Tab-separated table of C-alpha atoms in Angstrom:
chain	number	residue	atom	x	y	z
A	291	MET	CA	-26.859	-0.980	10.198
A	292	ALA	CA	-23.083	-0.361	10.652
A	293	SER	CA	-23.824	2.863	9.012
A	294	ALA	CA	-25.603	3.351	13.056
A	295	VAL	CA	-23.163	1.402	14.858
A	296	TYR	CA	-19.666	3.810	13.146
A	297	GLY	CA	-22.001	7.080	13.875
A	298	ASP	CA	-21.984	5.158	17.793
A	299	PHE	CA	-18.299	4.843	17.635
A	300	ALA	CA	-18.467	8.342	16.315
A	301	ARG	CA	-20.204	9.368	18.580
A	302	ALA	CA	-18.273	8.085	21.841
A	303	TYR	CA	-14.741	8.306	20.196
A	304	LEU	CA	-15.452	12.413	20.480
A	305	THR	CA	-17.134	12.479	22.725
A	306	GLU	CA	-13.812	10.655	24.444
A	307	VAL	CA	-12.031	13.766	22.392
A	308	ALA	CA	-13.898	16.340	24.077
A	309	ALA	CA	-12.618	14.949	27.518
A	310	ALA	CA	-9.252	14.599	27.093
A	311	THR	CA	-8.808	18.174	25.061
A	312	ARG	CA	-11.168	20.439	27.849
A	313	ARG	CA	-9.001	18.558	30.436
A	314	MET	CA	-5.055	19.220	29.588
A	315	LEU	CA	-7.022	23.279	28.769
A	316	THR	CA	-7.264	23.276	32.555
A	317	ARG	CA	-3.659	24.184	32.277
A	318	GLY	CA	-3.842	25.648	29.053
A	319	ALA	CA	-3.161	28.866	29.947
A	320	GLU	CA	0.719	27.442	32.356
A	321	ALA	CA	1.417	26.793	28.554
A	322	VAL	CA	0.963	30.116	26.380
A	323	GLU	CA	2.882	31.633	28.669
A	324	LEU	CA	5.941	28.661	28.318
A	325	LEU	CA	4.946	29.895	24.449
A	326	GLN	CA	5.054	33.348	24.750
A	327	ARG	CA	8.876	33.158	26.695
A	328	ALA	CA	10.612	31.739	23.704
A	329	THR	CA	8.669	33.449	21.403
A	330	ALA	CA	9.578	36.910	23.356
A	331	GLY	CA	12.456	35.095	23.212
A	332	ARG	CA	13.456	34.496	19.786
A	333	THR	CA	15.485	31.378	20.358
A	334	GLN	CA	15.114	28.739	18.456
A	335	ILE	CA	12.306	26.072	18.930
A	336	ARG	CA	12.765	22.662	18.161
A	337	ALA	CA	10.119	19.734	18.497
A	338	PHE	CA	10.498	15.763	18.309
A	339	GLY	CA	8.232	13.141	18.448
A	340	ASN	CA	7.620	9.293	16.329
A	341	GLY	CA	4.748	7.786	13.965
A	342	GLY	CA	1.765	10.319	14.090
A	343	SER	CA	3.777	11.877	17.448
A	344	SER	CA	6.089	13.576	14.642
A	345	ALA	CA	3.430	15.660	12.256
A	346	ILE	CA	1.568	16.741	16.166
A	347	VAL	CA	4.927	18.470	16.450
A	348	ARG	CA	5.926	19.530	14.149
A	349	SER	CA	2.242	21.422	12.815
A	350	VAL	CA	3.100	23.488	16.442
A	351	LEU	CA	6.747	24.786	14.483
A	352	LEU	CA	3.906	25.409	11.555
A	353	GLN	CA	1.516	27.800	13.532
A	354	LEU	CA	4.681	29.572	15.209
A	355	PRO	CA	5.663	31.722	11.846
A	356	PHE	CA	1.655	32.201	11.234
A	357	HIS	CA	0.539	33.781	14.795
A	358	THR	CA	3.734	35.121	16.390
A	359	GLY	CA	6.860	35.968	13.021
A	360	GLN	CA	8.430	33.729	15.402
A	361	PRO	CA	11.092	31.886	12.945
A	362	VAL	CA	11.376	28.451	13.532
A	363	ASN	CA	12.388	24.997	11.377
A	364	ASP	CA	9.600	23.496	9.288
A	365	SER	CA	9.988	20.158	9.866
A	366	MET	CA	11.270	18.151	12.898
A	367	MET	CA	14.386	16.624	10.943
A	368	SER	CA	13.915	15.849	6.935
A	369	THR	CA	13.606	12.749	6.134
A	370	ALA	CA	17.244	11.940	4.414
A	371	THR	CA	19.313	13.401	7.983
A	372	MET	CA	17.202	11.304	9.260
A	373	ALA	CA	17.584	8.557	7.249
A	374	TYR	CA	21.951	9.286	7.548
A	375	GLY	CA	22.235	9.768	10.406
A	376	ALA	CA	20.381	6.306	11.713
A	377	GLN	CA	22.030	3.928	10.316
A	378	ARG	CA	25.308	5.556	11.096
A	379	GLN	CA	24.120	6.557	14.882
A	380	ASP	CA	22.146	4.672	17.203
A	381	TYR	CA	18.456	5.538	16.301
A	382	ARG	CA	17.205	5.511	19.770
A	383	SER	CA	20.172	8.549	20.808
A	384	LEU	CA	19.066	10.612	16.953
A	385	PHE	CA	16.666	13.078	18.306
A	386	ALA	CA	19.038	14.580	21.269
A	387	GLN	CA	22.331	14.800	18.648
A	388	SER	CA	21.035	16.625	16.659
A	389	LEU	CA	19.624	19.086	19.702
A	390	ALA	CA	24.090	19.131	21.261
A	391	GLN	CA	24.241	20.626	18.539
A	392	ASP	CA	23.442	23.617	19.152
A	393	ILE	CA	21.845	22.975	22.324
A	394	ASP	CA	22.435	26.162	23.428
A	395	GLU	CA	20.531	28.657	21.157
A	396	VAL	CA	17.710	26.200	22.053
A	397	GLY	CA	14.968	28.113	23.923
A	398	LEU	CA	11.562	25.611	23.714
A	399	VAL	CA	11.253	21.569	22.730
A	400	VAL	CA	8.270	20.348	21.750
A	401	VAL	CA	7.896	16.739	22.489
A	402	ALA	CA	5.245	13.889	22.270
A	403	SER	CA	4.756	11.313	23.302
A	404	VAL	CA	2.175	8.646	24.113
A	405	SER	CA	4.091	6.750	26.122
A	406	GLY	CA	6.204	8.978	27.673
A	407	ARG	CA	8.512	6.094	27.154
A	408	SER	CA	10.266	6.360	23.559
A	409	THR	CA	13.904	6.607	24.596
A	410	ASN	CA	14.472	8.494	22.008
A	411	VAL	CA	11.970	12.321	23.671
A	412	VAL	CA	13.611	9.852	26.922
A	413	GLU	CA	17.258	10.905	25.756
A	414	ALA	CA	16.350	14.637	24.910
A	415	VAL	CA	14.916	15.284	27.474
A	416	ARG	CA	17.427	14.382	29.075
A	417	LEU	CA	19.888	16.745	27.573
A	418	CYS	CA	17.597	19.610	27.892
A	419	GLN	CA	17.464	19.062	31.430
A	420	ASP	CA	21.303	18.249	31.645
A	421	ASN	CA	20.548	22.305	29.129
A	422	ARG	CA	18.249	23.471	31.220
A	423	VAL	CA	16.310	23.892	28.592
A	424	PRO	CA	12.695	24.640	29.069
A	425	VAL	CA	10.355	21.541	27.074
A	426	LEU	CA	7.331	21.498	26.679
A	427	ALA	CA	6.667	17.664	26.740
A	428	LEU	CA	2.482	15.547	25.685
A	429	VAL	CA	1.785	12.310	27.096
A	430	GLY	CA	-0.329	9.829	27.421
A	431	GLY	CA	-1.647	9.236	30.772
A	432	ASP	CA	-1.565	11.358	34.041
A	433	GLY	CA	2.464	12.286	32.918
A	434	THR	CA	4.220	10.355	35.682
A	435	GLN	CA	5.811	7.907	33.833
A	436	ILE	CA	8.024	10.860	32.583
A	437	GLU	CA	10.963	13.108	34.156
A	438	PRO	CA	9.788	16.065	35.493
A	439	VAL	CA	10.795	17.855	33.024
A	440	ASP	CA	12.018	22.327	33.239
A	441	GLY	CA	8.568	23.458	31.075
A	442	MET	CA	5.984	21.476	31.618
A	443	VAL	CA	4.647	17.891	31.033
A	444	TRP	CA	0.707	18.135	29.547
A	445	ALA	CA	-0.659	14.707	30.225
A	446	THR	CA	-4.000	13.220	28.140
A	447	GLY	CA	-5.585	11.408	30.567
A	448	THR	CA	-6.246	8.416	28.824
A	449	THR	CA	-3.729	6.030	27.364
A	450	ASP	CA	-6.244	6.165	24.242
A	451	GLN	CA	-3.248	6.170	21.377
A	452	GLN	CA	-5.494	8.491	19.656
A	453	VAL	CA	-7.627	10.164	21.338
A	454	SER	CA	-4.334	10.490	23.176
A	455	GLU	CA	-3.249	12.905	19.800
A	456	ASP	CA	-6.869	13.866	18.934
A	457	ALA	CA	-6.087	16.110	22.207
A	458	MET	CA	-2.453	17.053	21.758
A	459	LEU	CA	-2.925	17.840	18.595
A	460	THR	CA	-6.184	20.409	19.394
A	461	ALA	CA	-4.400	21.431	22.810
A	462	LEU	CA	-1.782	22.327	20.909
A	463	THR	CA	-3.117	24.297	18.385
A	464	LEU	CA	-5.889	26.451	20.700
A	465	THR	CA	-2.551	27.166	23.019
A	466	THR	CA	-0.550	28.609	19.897
A	467	ALA	CA	-3.022	30.329	19.034
A	468	ALA	CA	-3.520	32.168	22.147
A	469	LEU	CA	0.203	33.654	21.308
A	470	GLY	CA	-0.245	36.240	17.958
A	471	PRO	CA	-1.200	39.406	19.105
A	472	ARG	CA	-4.556	40.246	18.175
A	473	ALA	CA	-5.604	36.021	19.303
A	474	GLU	CA	-8.847	35.800	21.696
A	475	SER	CA	-8.216	34.714	24.843
A	476	LEU	CA	-8.054	30.442	25.358
A	477	PRO	CA	-11.315	30.158	27.225
A	478	THR	CA	-13.341	31.854	24.331
A	479	SER	CA	-11.507	29.691	21.650
A	480	GLN	CA	-11.715	26.497	23.003
A	481	GLU	CA	-15.406	26.636	23.574
A	482	ARG	CA	-16.198	27.509	20.432
A	483	HIS	CA	-13.107	24.735	19.346
A	484	LEU	CA	-15.574	22.613	21.769
A	485	ARG	CA	-18.721	23.763	20.334
A	486	ALA	CA	-17.563	22.408	16.984
A	487	LEU	CA	-16.272	19.530	17.775
A	488	VAL	CA	-19.079	18.433	19.419
A	489	SER	CA	-21.280	20.239	16.006
A	490	VAL	CA	-19.645	16.655	14.816
A	491	ASP	CA	-23.413	14.572	12.352
A	492	THR	CA	-22.858	12.073	13.526
A	493	ALA	CA	-25.271	10.116	12.284
A	494	LEU	CA	-24.303	11.657	9.041
A	495	LEU	CA	-20.180	10.965	10.206
A	496	GLY	CA	-21.705	6.941	10.084
A	497	GLY	CA	-22.757	6.025	7.249
A	498	PHE	CA	-19.324	7.874	5.612
A	499	LEU	CA	-17.137	5.683	7.370
A	500	HIS	CA	-19.158	2.985	6.413
A	501	GLU	CA	-18.350	3.743	2.934
A	502	ALA	CA	-14.891	4.419	3.451
A	503	THR	CA	-13.786	1.836	5.148
A	504	ARG	CA	-15.377	-0.767	3.229
A	505	ALA	CA	-13.450	0.564	-0.146
A	506	ILE	CA	-10.604	1.294	2.132
A	507	ALA	CA	-10.433	-2.039	3.381
A	508	ASP	CA	-11.309	-4.032	0.028
A	509	ALA	CA	-8.286	-1.686	-1.881
A	510	ILE	CA	-6.411	-3.486	1.012
A	511	ARG	CA	-7.544	-6.582	0.498
A	512	SER	CA	-7.749	-7.034	-2.714
A	513	ARG	CA	-3.867	-4.787	-3.533
A	514	ARG	CA	-4.805	-1.742	-5.040
A	515	CYS	CA	-3.713	2.067	-4.017
A	516	THR	CA	-5.420	4.294	-2.002
A	517	TYR	CA	-4.423	8.204	-2.503
A	518	VAL	CA	-3.931	9.984	0.006
A	519	LEU	CA	-4.155	14.280	-1.013
A	520	CYS	CA	-4.109	17.270	0.420
A	521	PRO	CA	-3.503	19.295	-2.734
A	522	ASP	CA	-3.984	23.253	-0.592
A	523	GLY	CA	-0.398	22.055	1.995
A	524	GLY	CA	-1.210	23.654	5.728
A	525	PRO	CA	-1.974	22.712	8.609
A	526	LEU	CA	-4.095	20.146	6.151
A	527	ALA	CA	-1.510	18.017	4.612
A	528	LEU	CA	0.589	17.274	8.235
A	529	ALA	CA	-2.778	15.413	8.754
A	530	GLY	CA	-2.531	13.936	5.727
A	531	GLU	CA	0.719	13.113	6.368
A	532	HIS	CA	-0.964	11.264	9.993
A	533	PHE	CA	-3.870	9.587	8.264
A	534	ALA	CA	-1.363	7.826	5.007
A	535	HIS	CA	0.785	6.446	8.136
A	536	ASN	CA	-1.638	5.058	9.894
A	537	LEU	CA	-3.293	3.678	6.916
A	538	SER	CA	0.183	2.011	5.930
A	539	TRP	CA	1.145	0.751	9.512
A	540	ASP	CA	-1.375	0.496	11.650
A	541	ALA	CA	-4.451	-0.146	10.592
A	542	PRO	CA	-3.328	-3.459	8.838
A	543	LEU	CA	0.082	-3.996	11.146
A	544	GLY	CA	0.237	-7.288	12.519
A	545	VAL	CA	-3.710	-8.217	11.545
A	546	GLU	CA	-2.408	-12.396	9.712
A	547	GLY	CA	-2.851	-13.255	5.757
A	548	VAL	CA	-2.901	-8.677	6.090
A	549	GLN	CA	-0.140	-7.508	3.757
A	550	PRO	CA	1.182	-4.308	3.515
A	551	PRO	CA	-1.549	-2.017	1.488
A	552	LEU	CA	-0.461	0.379	-1.640
A	553	ILE	CA	-0.902	4.148	0.068
A	554	MET	CA	-0.146	6.428	-2.298
A	555	ARG	CA	0.366	9.990	-0.623
A	556	ASP	CA	1.147	14.257	-0.701
A	557	PRO	CA	4.834	14.785	-2.816
A	558	SER	CA	7.529	14.880	-1.154
A	559	LEU	CA	10.146	18.015	-1.004
A	560	ALA	CA	11.779	17.124	-4.243
A	561	ASP	CA	9.099	16.399	-5.908
A	562	MET	CA	7.097	18.769	-4.235
A	563	SER	CA	9.802	21.674	-5.537
A	564	ALA	CA	10.771	20.235	-8.756
A	565	MET	CA	7.229	20.145	-9.802
A	566	PHE	CA	6.446	24.122	-9.032
A	567	ASN	CA	9.489	25.346	-10.074
A	568	ASP	CA	8.994	23.626	-13.718
A	569	HIS	CA	4.552	24.119	-12.981
A	570	PRO	CA	3.923	26.813	-11.511
A	571	ASP	CA	-0.395	25.319	-11.650
A	572	PRO	CA	-0.793	24.139	-8.464
A	573	ALA	CA	-3.138	21.396	-9.317
A	574	TYR	CA	-0.218	19.721	-11.561
A	575	GLY	CA	0.607	18.146	-8.758
A	576	VAL	CA	-2.216	16.291	-8.086
A	577	ARG	CA	-3.780	16.236	-11.164
A	578	TYR	CA	-0.003	14.248	-12.557
A	579	GLN	CA	-1.031	11.956	-8.954
A	580	LEU	CA	-4.088	10.671	-10.186
A	581	SER	CA	-3.179	9.997	-13.633
A	582	SER	CA	-1.804	7.026	-12.891
A	583	ALA	CA	-4.949	6.190	-10.791
A	584	SER	CA	-7.165	2.725	-12.685
A	585	PRO	CA	-10.855	1.774	-11.497
A	586	ASN	CA	-12.389	1.317	-8.028
A	587	ASP	CA	-8.605	2.585	-7.032
A	588	VAL	CA	-10.042	4.231	-3.360
A	589	VAL	CA	-9.033	8.667	-3.940
A	590	PHE	CA	-9.760	10.225	-0.236
A	591	LEU	CA	-9.121	14.113	-0.754
A	592	LEU	CA	-8.643	16.549	2.911
A	593	ALA	CA	-9.500	20.225	1.570
A	594	TYR	CA	-10.550	23.418	2.520
A	595	ASP	CA	-13.096	24.372	-0.655
A	596	SER	CA	-14.371	22.007	-2.446
A	597	ALA	CA	-15.859	24.694	-5.197
A	598	SER	CA	-11.678	25.557	-5.435
A	599	ARG	CA	-10.052	25.499	-8.533
A	600	THR	CA	-6.844	22.886	-7.289
A	601	THR	CA	-10.234	20.310	-4.948
A	602	ARG	CA	-12.076	21.060	-8.426
A	603	GLU	CA	-9.765	19.892	-10.755
A	604	ALA	CA	-8.172	16.888	-8.628
A	605	ILE	CA	-12.352	15.714	-8.036
A	606	SER	CA	-12.167	15.235	-11.970
A	607	ALA	CA	-8.901	13.158	-12.186
A	608	ALA	CA	-10.796	11.331	-9.474
A	609	ALA	CA	-13.972	10.666	-11.569
A	610	ALA	CA	-12.098	10.256	-14.947
A	611	ALA	CA	-9.927	7.370	-13.175
A	612	GLY	CA	-13.079	5.610	-11.791
A	613	ALA	CA	-11.461	6.368	-9.217
A	614	ARG	CA	-13.725	5.588	-5.464
A	615	LEU	CA	-13.696	9.558	-4.452
A	616	PHE	CA	-13.946	10.583	-0.416
A	617	LEU	CA	-14.275	14.162	-0.002
A	618	LEU	CA	-12.799	16.026	3.744
A	619	HIS	CA	-13.563	19.493	3.108
A	620	ARG	CA	-15.669	21.774	5.016
A	621	ASP	CA	-16.698	25.038	2.572
A	622	GLY	CA	-18.021	24.118	-1.025
A	623	PRO	CA	-20.818	22.281	-1.735
A	624	ALA	CA	-19.996	18.474	-0.850
A	625	GLN	CA	-19.748	16.190	-3.383
A	626	SER	CA	-22.303	12.548	-4.184
A	627	SER	CA	-22.500	10.299	-6.721
A	628	ASP	CA	-22.256	6.421	-6.913
A	629	THR	CA	-18.022	7.324	-6.469
A	630	GLN	CA	-18.678	9.776	-4.798
A	631	CYS	CA	-18.900	10.501	-0.554
A	632	SER	CA	-18.174	13.389	0.863
A	633	PHE	CA	-17.842	14.897	4.716
A	634	THR	CA	-18.736	18.674	5.578
A	635	LEU	CA	-16.827	19.390	8.601
A	636	PRO	CA	-18.315	22.696	11.049
A	637	LYS	CA	-16.944	25.487	10.281
A	638	THR	CA	-13.084	26.757	12.385
A	639	ASP	CA	-10.254	28.210	11.603
A	640	HIS	CA	-7.627	26.331	8.779
A	641	PHE	CA	-5.431	25.024	11.719
A	642	GLY	CA	-9.057	23.557	13.732
A	643	GLN	CA	-9.689	21.816	10.258
A	644	ALA	CA	-6.619	19.858	11.128
A	645	ALA	CA	-7.429	18.848	14.363
A	646	LEU	CA	-11.028	17.753	13.332
A	647	MET	CA	-10.137	16.016	10.223
A	648	GLN	CA	-7.569	13.850	12.454
A	649	SER	CA	-9.986	12.632	14.907
A	650	ILE	CA	-12.637	11.639	11.239
A	651	ALA	CA	-9.481	10.117	9.839
A	652	HIS	CA	-7.930	8.100	13.599
A	653	LEU	CA	-11.639	7.337	13.588
A	654	VAL	CA	-12.120	5.741	9.190
A	655	CYS	CA	-8.131	3.497	10.517
A	656	ARG	CA	-9.487	1.867	13.053
A	657	THR	CA	-12.677	0.779	11.482
A	658	THR	CA	-9.874	-0.050	8.720
A	659	ARG	CA	-8.357	-2.638	11.050
A	660	ALA	CA	-11.704	-3.472	12.324
A	661	VAL	CA	-12.942	-5.395	8.810
A	662	LEU	CA	-9.184	-5.849	8.103
A	663	ALA	CA	-9.492	-8.372	11.245
A	664	THR	CA	-12.243	-10.404	10.695
A	665	THR	CA	-12.319	-12.122	6.946
A	666	SER	CA	-16.034	-10.841	7.212
A	667	TYR	CA	-17.364	-7.861	5.632
A	668	SER	CA	-20.560	-8.018	8.008
A	669	THR	CA	-18.797	-5.126	9.637
A	670	ALA	CA	-21.904	-4.653	12.138
A	671	ALA	CA	-21.459	-8.589	12.991
A	672	VAL	CA	-17.760	-8.701	13.978
A	673	VAL	CA	-17.751	-4.743	16.147
A	674	SER	CA	-19.804	-2.149	17.673
A	675	PRO	CA	-19.096	0.977	19.544
A	676	HIS	CA	-18.093	-0.011	22.464
A	677	ASP	CA	-15.234	-2.848	20.700
A	678	LEU	CA	-13.828	0.285	18.132
A	679	MET	CA	-13.521	2.054	21.452
A	680	ALA	CA	-11.653	-0.427	23.654
A	681	GLN	CA	-9.337	-1.129	20.468
A	682	ASP	CA	-6.921	2.085	19.671
A	683	LEU	CA	-3.713	1.716	16.961
A	684	ALA	CA	-0.791	0.136	19.223
A	685	PRO	CA	-2.170	-3.619	19.074
A	686	LEU	CA	1.992	-4.386	19.189
A	687	ARG	CA	2.149	-1.399	21.996
A	688	GLU	CA	1.879	-2.425	26.025
A	689	LEU	CA	0.634	0.724	27.480
A	690	SER	CA	-2.113	-0.542	30.049
A	691	GLY	CA	0.624	-0.088	32.516
A	692	ILE	CA	0.205	4.018	31.878
A	693	PRO	CA	-1.282	5.831	34.771
A	694	GLN	CA	-4.753	7.506	34.086
A	695	SER	CA	-6.664	10.572	35.614
A	696	PRO	CA	-10.101	10.342	35.977
A	697	GLN	CA	-11.835	10.185	33.448
A	698	THR	CA	-14.725	13.744	34.513
A	699	PRO	CA	-17.285	14.083	32.266
């Protein structure tokens, strides 16, 4: 029964993501033009966001060099810089202060905030306005909660935290892909991606969500580890970072009796650079991490191809540890056994796959929160597709005052 409930929820959720994405892309040509002007000028392009939004805006920085050759910073701000600055300054002004150092060299700033009210984002936008730096601001609702910008306020039309984030990432992915010298038209890539989104087999996905939710909730309650790993790197690693963040913070936050979970994620830059320097084998890092796994720990593995050597070695390492493996992938054979469960995503490119995978991760986090919020393990008795659609992962954030655009079919 729970599988059917989760399948219905997945269908409703992905339908909303497709509708929000389609709404945003009615203004896709404007976003493409704004990005084209910035890349043509060969100036700096900076991006800022809080929480999952930081992974989303960094995705555009990752994609721009690939599509256009535009040299950009490969991260919003290092964790070391952020922690150091936040303890010596006011975090609310940290983004603006980072921008102020070389504002004359910045040709575009991309920000993402579902509320549109995050003080550090607002101050960064205001600094851009004062210096006539164009801004691409992705926000929830109808966008009126943020001041007009020299550039574009790109609204999702919904205040649902995860639907907004998925629409933002998809819209950024598709518009950035339209910049390349041999890029296809945005309407063509948009329709192909949206067809892939609606072609997700939600009946099979419901079964995957059921097993994954039960395993992660059990691991959180029993203080076992959950690993979220993407050894291939690239845009999937940013989706994995977002997923791990949601599992660490949003899914259990404010749930009575639930301690912060034990989430193991991809290595830091310090770890990764040391591993690759000392051990050139790309599979070494994931083997090393999973050597610490114990029976009934949970491993979420995000992969492009389940048959690649690195992925196969990760699967073997999880099996050797006796961990529960959940594999999300696009290519290669499915993995299914008593301790392994996989879901195959529709065919998209690497960047499009990251957008689809982020949606699947959001589904897992929302069903996990629903189970953690009840003392019963009979999930079908306590949740419905409507309940899951009505409750996003923003339990401590008030979003109800943000205007919403009229819903489109």
